[in-house]
Amino acid sequence: MSLVLTPGTTPLSTLETLWRDAAPARLDPSARAGVEAAAPLIAQASAGDAAVYGVNTGFGKLALMRIAPEDTATLQRNLILSHCCGVGEALDRNTARLVMALKLLSLGRGASGVRWQVVALIEEMLARDVTPVIPSQGSVGASGDLAPLAHMTAVMLGEGEAYFGAERLPGGEALARAGLVPVVLGPKEGLALINGTQFSTALALAGLFDGWRNVSAALVTASLSTDAIMGSTAPLFEEIHTLRGHKGQIEVAARMRALLAGSEIRESHLEGDARVQDPYCIRCQPQVVGAAVDLMRFAATTLETEANAVTDNPLVLGPGRIVSGGNFHAEPVAFAADIIALALAETGSIAQRRVAMMVDPVLSFNLPPFLTAAPGLNSGYMIAEVTTAALMSENKHLANPCSTDSTPTSANQEDHVSMAAHGARRLGQMNRNLSVILGTEALCAAQGIDFRAPLVTSAPLQAAHAAIRAEVPTLGSDRALSPDMMRAAGLVLSGALAQAAGLTEFAL
């Protein structure tokens, strides 16, 4: 069954379902009237005497060139083919489908001037599993994501490449196999399809969705680590966090209190523990990850707005009002991507310090060196910790802002750009890195809790521990740990670890 997309009001939850499940999608039928009302206005402008950018003129620096009405179809086709300049690995298919869905939402607002048959073809491609091959590099995030969206649109013309089922085929063949016919573009339709921020926004949304799973899992891994090193829960007291007032911090502390409530390990050292304060990586998790939560929720608000936005140019504002603007500039997406990157980097940074703490017998409160029962003969989690340090450092580098960069393009016509596309694209690698850091933290914490037997942790954390042990057994003698680390990362990124601990209502 197709998801129904309502232009202007589609929530992130619907877009996440579409992305994760590769679900087909259609516009709400109520959008059709607005789309069909705008298309004739573009047709009139195409035949008129007044110059209208991209309708009867060239593009970019060539906007002073007038185009004859009989050359309209050629103009739009040439636009698409000339802009197919993307390079690099192809976008994963689920994210490519999200790009298409976001383009539906933009066109569905009725300000782009395309005919309904253009919308219908995208809907049918989603329904019949025709997914354009979209190279991941080539957009600077202004004047729209021109190159990647051109590759998407080329398939609609019977050009380019597309996946149909499991096969990668020429675009025309993929359409034919699906029983679809290429479209001949009318006035402005090519421009409407490639002007826009849908490529950057789709990548940023994918980064947000996986990032939230990582941040959710970080609450569980931090709680496990707190018990593993017999840390104090006093820093989680509600009064501390309400005195500061940050919503994310308050919520993270509350979630961690609930996760640790009833732990025998914690109860065992409430008295007689000579330690006064734990290191910051234990004590300040609510302050750090709570701040990350707030940043990600801010970015989510921006991206939900952008997902529902009209971002091509010019826009049809009414009869006789086809106006050039700049909604294609992806600065909001670039800022959102930078914000998410900061949240991911810091979540991994503090988690990695907990891994380092657990393998260090000076800091781990009597856990064996590197969490192995026979240190010396065995190295335990020694090099797993080194790997987390490498990934943490890589994420710090990747978190440097992209939105502060700009370079003039298109003969200085497009003289300030957002760099949103690669700002968003890096989030995929950052999330994969972070899932390994958190997965490794989960393994170390589970190993530490094993060493605290016969004392047991809380009920929610026992469930999380059981989920870990269902995938990865306790480490006895040394073995290759890469498979263990990747299975644990899978628990994090799938959402299974947070779900096992009962964090089902922790939402964006």
XYZ file of C-alpha atoms in Angstrom:
508
model
C 0.000 0.000 0.000
C 1.320 3.431 -0.958
C 2.079 6.066 1.624
C 0.082 9.249 1.096
C 2.144 12.421 1.003
C 0.339 15.664 1.776
C 2.310 18.606 0.364
C 3.141 21.090 3.087
C 2.332 18.863 6.053
C 4.011 15.465 5.587
C 5.688 14.519 8.897
C 9.162 13.090 9.393
C 7.685 9.810 10.610
C 6.138 9.186 7.179
C 9.378 10.055 5.415
C 11.368 7.739 7.687
C 8.986 4.867 6.944
C 9.315 5.561 3.238
C 13.103 5.632 3.494
C 13.587 2.576 5.683
C 10.967 0.371 4.013
C 11.356 1.566 0.403
C 7.598 2.057 0.451
C 5.769 3.409 -2.598
C 4.250 6.848 -2.207
C 1.631 9.034 -3.863
C 0.524 12.591 -3.402
C -2.749 13.224 -1.660
C -5.329 13.613 -4.471
C -6.197 17.064 -3.134
C -2.855 18.318 -4.524
C -3.883 17.738 -8.128
C -6.048 20.839 -8.525
C -3.223 23.190 -7.577
C -0.761 21.458 -9.866
C -3.130 21.561 -12.808
C -3.999 25.216 -12.201
C -0.347 26.303 -12.459
C 0.675 24.378 -15.583
C -1.411 26.433 -18.054
C 0.128 29.635 -16.703
C 3.564 28.352 -17.667
C 2.279 27.305 -21.097
C 0.932 30.828 -21.654
C 4.207 32.391 -20.612
C 6.101 30.123 -22.978
C 4.106 31.434 -25.923
C 4.179 35.063 -24.757
C 6.456 37.963 -25.530
C 7.751 38.617 -22.017
C 10.981 36.915 -21.018
C 10.411 34.369 -18.222
C 13.512 32.682 -16.875
C 13.823 29.031 -17.863
C 10.510 29.088 -19.707
C 11.471 30.955 -22.861
C 15.074 31.825 -21.999
C 18.324 29.991 -21.502
C 19.648 29.111 -18.071
C 22.105 30.673 -15.625
C 24.454 33.062 -17.392
C 22.574 32.288 -20.634
C 19.300 33.711 -19.334
C 19.528 36.614 -21.819
C 19.107 34.182 -24.714
C 15.467 33.955 -25.888
C 14.090 30.567 -26.923
C 11.422 30.145 -29.588
C 8.188 28.348 -28.558
C 8.847 25.504 -30.990
C 12.165 24.802 -29.247
C 10.667 24.437 -25.765
C 10.843 20.631 -25.620
C 14.406 20.619 -26.944
C 15.407 23.278 -24.405
C 14.159 21.216 -21.474
C 15.635 17.942 -22.747
C 18.996 19.585 -23.393
C 18.920 21.035 -19.890
C 18.587 17.591 -18.355
C 21.193 15.880 -20.510
C 23.752 18.688 -20.168
C 23.358 18.657 -16.383
C 23.978 14.912 -16.019
C 27.473 15.546 -14.723
C 27.395 13.648 -11.434
C 30.277 11.404 -10.421
C 31.112 9.015 -7.617
C 29.272 6.094 -6.095
C 25.576 5.837 -6.742
C 23.215 6.869 -3.986
C 21.745 3.883 -2.166
C 18.357 2.986 -3.572
C 16.301 3.851 -0.496
C 17.746 7.348 -0.362
C 17.252 7.785 -4.117
C 13.593 6.896 -3.608
C 13.403 9.468 -0.825
C 14.758 12.072 -3.260
C 11.892 11.219 -5.619
C 9.308 11.445 -2.845
C 10.612 14.836 -1.759
C 10.375 16.038 -5.352
C 6.739 14.922 -5.341
C 6.113 16.996 -2.228
C 7.670 20.074 -3.800
C 5.837 19.765 -7.108
C 2.621 18.995 -5.250
C 2.478 22.485 -3.754
C 1.300 23.760 -7.149
C 3.901 26.491 -7.602
C 6.214 24.755 -10.069
C 4.030 24.756 -13.173
C 4.471 21.114 -14.203
C 1.702 18.996 -15.708
C 0.155 16.259 -13.582
C 1.591 13.573 -15.870
C 5.078 14.478 -14.602
C 3.927 13.882 -11.033
C 2.175 10.663 -12.049
C 5.317 9.258 -13.664
C 7.337 9.739 -10.465
C 4.554 8.076 -8.489
C 4.500 5.105 -10.869
C 8.286 4.766 -10.782
C 8.084 4.523 -6.986
C 5.221 2.033 -7.207
C 6.889 -0.180 -9.826
C 10.393 -0.135 -8.322
C 12.141 1.947 -10.961
C 14.891 3.800 -9.107
C 17.241 6.172 -10.950
C 20.965 5.688 -10.505
C 21.996 8.997 -8.933
C 25.732 9.714 -8.524
C 26.534 10.987 -5.059
C 28.898 13.831 -6.025
C 28.475 16.945 -8.094
C 26.166 19.319 -6.222
C 27.265 22.484 -4.435
C 23.806 22.935 -2.925
C 22.652 26.072 -4.707
C 20.656 26.661 -7.854
C 19.320 23.325 -6.683
C 21.052 19.955 -6.574
C 21.402 20.257 -10.326
C 23.607 17.332 -11.318
C 22.097 14.620 -9.105
C 18.521 15.681 -9.852
C 19.352 15.697 -13.567
C 20.309 12.021 -13.282
C 16.978 11.358 -11.583
C 15.098 13.213 -14.305
C 17.037 11.627 -17.166
C 15.396 8.288 -16.422
C 11.992 9.933 -16.793
C 13.065 10.838 -20.347
C 14.212 7.279 -21.078
C 17.859 8.230 -20.624
C 20.417 7.591 -17.882
C 20.387 4.444 -15.774
C 17.959 2.952 -13.298
C 17.466 -0.067 -11.108
C 14.464 -2.205 -11.895
C 14.147 -4.905 -9.289
C 17.664 -6.219 -8.801
C 18.925 -5.155 -12.233
C 20.782 -1.994 -13.228
C 19.565 -1.052 -16.690
C 19.524 1.792 -19.205
C 16.779 4.192 -18.144
C 14.540 3.564 -21.151
C 14.726 -0.177 -20.689
C 13.927 0.083 -16.993
C 10.813 2.128 -17.780
C 9.757 -0.308 -20.499
C 10.200 -3.317 -18.219
C 7.928 -1.577 -15.699
C 5.335 -0.785 -18.349
C 6.026 2.946 -18.243
C 6.487 5.466 -21.058
C 9.056 8.292 -20.981
C 7.699 11.818 -20.677
C 8.354 14.601 -23.158
C 8.995 17.643 -21.020
C 6.936 20.764 -21.466
C 7.870 24.366 -20.655
C 9.879 24.720 -17.426
C 9.350 21.081 -16.447
C 13.015 20.139 -16.690
C 13.944 23.177 -14.637
C 11.300 22.339 -12.027
C 12.688 18.831 -11.699
C 16.359 19.741 -11.247
C 15.985 23.004 -9.351
C 15.503 22.134 -5.703
C 17.189 20.819 -2.572
C 15.705 17.325 -2.578
C 19.030 15.478 -2.963
C 20.680 17.355 -0.088
C 17.547 17.117 2.035
C 17.173 13.367 1.491
C 20.766 12.770 2.572
C 20.334 15.015 5.601
C 17.141 13.194 6.578
C 18.879 9.837 6.269
C 21.636 11.179 8.521
C 19.052 12.441 10.989
C 17.105 9.167 11.103
C 20.170 6.983 11.700
C 21.669 9.630 13.972
C 18.651 9.487 16.253
C 19.017 5.718 16.545
C 22.645 6.185 17.497
C 21.860 8.855 20.088
C 19.063 6.703 21.531
C 21.435 3.754 21.845
C 23.981 6.025 23.547
C 21.619 6.369 26.510
C 21.645 2.592 26.876
C 25.381 2.124 26.405
C 26.165 4.954 28.839
C 23.900 3.381 31.446
C 25.499 -0.034 30.933
C 28.940 1.527 31.264
C 27.931 3.329 34.455
C 27.064 0.007 36.050
C 30.082 -1.745 34.568
C 32.481 0.651 36.332
C 30.213 0.901 39.374
C 29.595 4.569 38.722
C 27.377 6.880 40.719
C 23.815 7.715 39.734
C 23.785 10.850 41.897
C 24.671 13.055 38.872
C 21.359 11.947 37.360
C 19.253 13.488 40.148
C 16.355 15.417 38.662
C 17.034 18.593 40.627
C 20.471 19.025 39.055
C 19.047 19.101 35.558
C 15.937 21.158 36.197
C 18.161 23.821 37.737
C 19.890 24.168 34.401
C 16.713 23.871 32.352
C 17.786 22.398 29.006
C 15.068 20.070 27.749
C 17.373 17.450 26.209
C 19.554 17.275 29.305
C 16.506 16.858 31.559
C 15.111 14.099 29.354
C 18.393 12.191 29.003
C 18.911 12.230 32.770
C 15.350 10.992 33.326
C 15.784 8.193 30.792
C 19.054 7.108 32.362
C 17.555 7.165 35.860
C 14.828 4.836 34.634
C 17.322 2.569 32.888
C 19.457 2.197 36.024
C 16.648 1.981 38.575
C 16.771 -1.214 40.627
C 20.332 -2.190 39.730
C 21.910 -4.495 42.333
C 25.306 -3.341 41.130
C 24.447 0.244 41.979
C 22.912 -0.674 45.335
C 26.045 -2.606 46.287
C 28.279 0.491 46.525
C 25.936 3.194 47.756
C 27.877 3.117 51.015
C 31.573 2.708 51.653
C 32.690 3.807 48.182
C 35.768 6.020 48.626
C 35.347 7.652 45.210
C 33.882 11.156 45.372
C 33.234 11.872 41.698
C 33.297 9.865 38.476
C 35.094 11.148 35.383
C 33.133 13.444 33.105
C 32.354 10.702 30.582
C 30.116 9.101 33.233
C 29.020 12.174 35.139
C 28.249 14.500 32.225
C 26.411 12.216 29.811
C 23.113 14.119 30.260
C 24.796 17.447 29.644
C 26.631 16.284 26.510
C 24.151 13.943 24.864
C 21.246 16.054 26.088
C 22.743 18.942 24.127
C 23.075 16.634 21.113
C 19.406 15.709 21.478
C 18.428 19.375 21.439
C 20.543 20.016 18.346
C 19.075 17.066 16.491
C 15.540 18.120 17.303
C 16.304 21.613 16.014
C 17.710 20.119 12.815
C 14.652 17.878 12.531
C 12.359 20.903 12.568
C 14.382 22.549 9.805
C 14.430 19.420 7.668
C 10.714 18.729 8.067
C 10.024 22.257 6.821
C 12.447 21.810 3.920
C 10.993 18.426 2.978
C 7.636 20.117 2.449
C 9.014 23.230 0.761
C 8.885 24.519 -2.805
C 12.506 24.990 -3.779
C 12.632 25.405 -7.563
C 12.750 28.597 -9.624
C 10.947 30.541 -10.988
C 7.729 30.036 -9.019
C 4.148 30.391 -10.198
C 2.526 32.750 -7.715
C -0.637 33.347 -9.750
C -1.829 34.598 -13.168
C 0.827 36.848 -14.646
C 3.087 36.283 -11.633
C 5.927 33.910 -12.476
C 8.721 35.184 -10.292
C 12.399 34.365 -9.944
C 13.658 33.905 -6.388
C 16.218 31.856 -4.519
C 14.448 29.034 -2.684
C 16.849 26.571 -4.317
C 19.669 27.782 -2.034
C 20.167 24.963 0.466
C 21.668 26.974 3.319
C 19.046 25.717 5.839
C 19.927 22.138 4.920
C 23.647 22.854 5.138
C 23.230 24.331 8.616
C 21.081 21.360 9.693
C 23.684 18.902 8.392
C 26.476 20.723 10.225
C 24.439 20.666 13.430
C 23.763 16.933 13.120
C 27.451 16.322 12.463
C 28.398 18.131 15.671
C 25.888 16.075 17.650
C 27.185 12.799 16.217
C 30.832 13.694 16.806
C 30.296 14.648 20.442
C 28.109 11.636 21.173
C 30.942 9.446 19.903
C 33.616 11.447 21.687
C 32.176 10.947 25.156
C 31.277 7.315 24.432
C 34.821 6.554 23.365
C 36.128 7.883 26.659
C 33.899 5.385 28.463
C 35.381 2.572 26.373
C 38.851 3.797 27.310
C 37.821 3.957 30.961
C 36.498 0.394 31.028
C 39.650 -1.164 29.589
C 41.922 0.768 31.965
C 42.268 -1.018 35.329
C 43.246 2.257 37.010
C 39.864 3.778 36.140
C 37.480 0.829 35.856
C 37.111 0.108 39.593
C 38.676 -3.352 39.742
C 37.741 -4.673 36.323
C 40.598 -6.717 34.828
C 42.928 -5.018 32.345
C 41.303 -4.767 28.906
C 38.340 -6.743 30.235
C 39.979 -10.132 29.899
C 40.194 -12.677 32.711
C 43.727 -13.664 31.696
C 45.549 -10.454 30.788
C 48.982 -10.849 29.247
C 48.185 -14.112 27.555
C 45.104 -12.363 26.184
C 44.775 -8.760 24.996
C 41.000 -8.607 25.324
C 39.476 -5.351 24.121
C 42.807 -3.506 23.854
C 42.718 -2.892 20.107
C 38.941 -2.607 19.931
C 39.393 0.513 22.047
C 42.050 1.764 19.618
C 39.598 1.315 16.739
C 37.000 3.397 18.559
C 39.617 6.104 19.044
C 40.339 6.082 15.306
C 36.651 6.350 14.444
C 36.121 9.090 17.019
C 38.956 11.105 15.514
C 37.642 10.566 11.991
C 34.226 11.847 13.040
C 35.787 14.913 14.644
C 37.428 15.694 11.317
C 34.207 15.070 9.388
C 32.295 17.357 11.768
C 34.112 20.445 10.537
C 31.476 22.740 9.015
C 30.658 22.588 5.323
C 28.227 25.508 5.321
C 31.018 28.038 5.852
C 32.561 27.078 2.517
C 31.478 28.636 -0.762
C 32.858 29.037 -4.243
C 31.454 30.949 -7.233
C 30.095 28.784 -10.065
C 28.406 29.204 -13.441
C 30.491 32.184 -14.568
C 29.877 33.947 -11.254
C 26.095 33.948 -11.712
C 25.808 31.522 -8.809
C 28.323 33.278 -6.631
C 27.427 31.919 -3.187
C 26.609 28.284 -2.580
C 25.744 26.188 0.482
C 27.744 22.958 0.066
C 24.740 21.197 1.619
C 25.059 18.081 -0.505
C 28.376 16.792 0.769
C 27.632 18.299 4.173
C 24.701 15.902 4.318
C 26.413 13.014 2.553
C 29.175 12.739 5.183
C 26.521 11.987 7.837
C 26.203 8.445 6.510
C 29.856 7.680 7.247
C 29.673 9.468 10.580
C 26.693 7.379 11.627
C 28.416 4.157 10.609
C 31.486 5.183 12.610
C 29.380 6.148 15.618
C 27.455 2.876 15.568
C 30.748 0.979 15.857
C 31.903 3.171 18.749
C 28.616 2.615 20.578
C 28.483 -1.055 19.662
C 31.970 -1.530 21.054
C 30.988 0.360 24.179
C 28.039 -2.020 24.542
C 30.382 -5.017 24.259
C 32.804 -3.633 26.833
C 30.011 -2.702 29.212
C 28.384 -6.117 28.870
C 31.753 -7.729 29.581
C 32.200 -5.497 32.626
C 28.751 -6.385 33.922
C 29.587 -10.072 33.439
C 32.561 -9.555 35.762
C 30.269 -8.037 38.428
C 28.345 -11.304 38.855
C 26.628 -12.466 40.982
C 25.405 -8.882 41.199
C 23.051 -7.987 38.358
C 22.112 -4.747 36.705
C 18.591 -3.292 36.408
C 15.773 -5.025 34.547
C 15.922 -2.740 31.470
C 19.691 -3.107 31.258
C 19.465 -6.863 31.759
C 17.239 -6.910 28.675
C 19.807 -4.854 26.775
C 22.568 -7.144 28.013
C 20.594 -10.171 26.814
C 20.184 -8.580 23.372
C 23.949 -8.081 23.185
C 24.674 -11.628 24.325
C 22.227 -13.031 21.778
C 24.547 -11.629 19.115
C 27.974 -11.748 20.765
C 29.089 -14.206 23.476
C 31.202 -13.209 26.463
C 34.845 -12.800 25.505
C 36.985 -15.544 27.030
C 40.149 -16.333 25.129
C 41.154 -13.866 22.430
C 39.346 -14.044 19.098
C 38.994 -11.773 16.102
C 36.715 -8.997 17.330
C 35.757 -7.279 14.074
C 32.713 -9.531 13.521
C 31.608 -8.965 17.125
C 31.988 -5.209 16.757
C 29.988 -5.121 13.528
C 27.184 -7.234 14.985
C 27.018 -4.909 17.966
C 27.004 -1.906 15.626
C 24.075 -3.532 13.858
C 22.170 -3.726 17.139
C 22.734 -0.002 17.583
C 21.846 1.125 14.066
C 18.839 -1.162 13.721
C 17.334 0.323 16.874
C 17.249 -3.133 18.494
C 19.440 -2.182 21.458
C 17.333 0.830 22.432
C 14.167 -1.182 21.879
C 15.401 -4.011 24.100
C 15.954 -1.501 26.910
C 12.460 -0.073 26.461
C 13.363 3.284 24.880
C 10.468 3.057 22.426
C 8.975 6.439 23.302
C 12.201 8.427 22.972
C 11.397 10.282 19.756
C 12.436 13.237 17.660
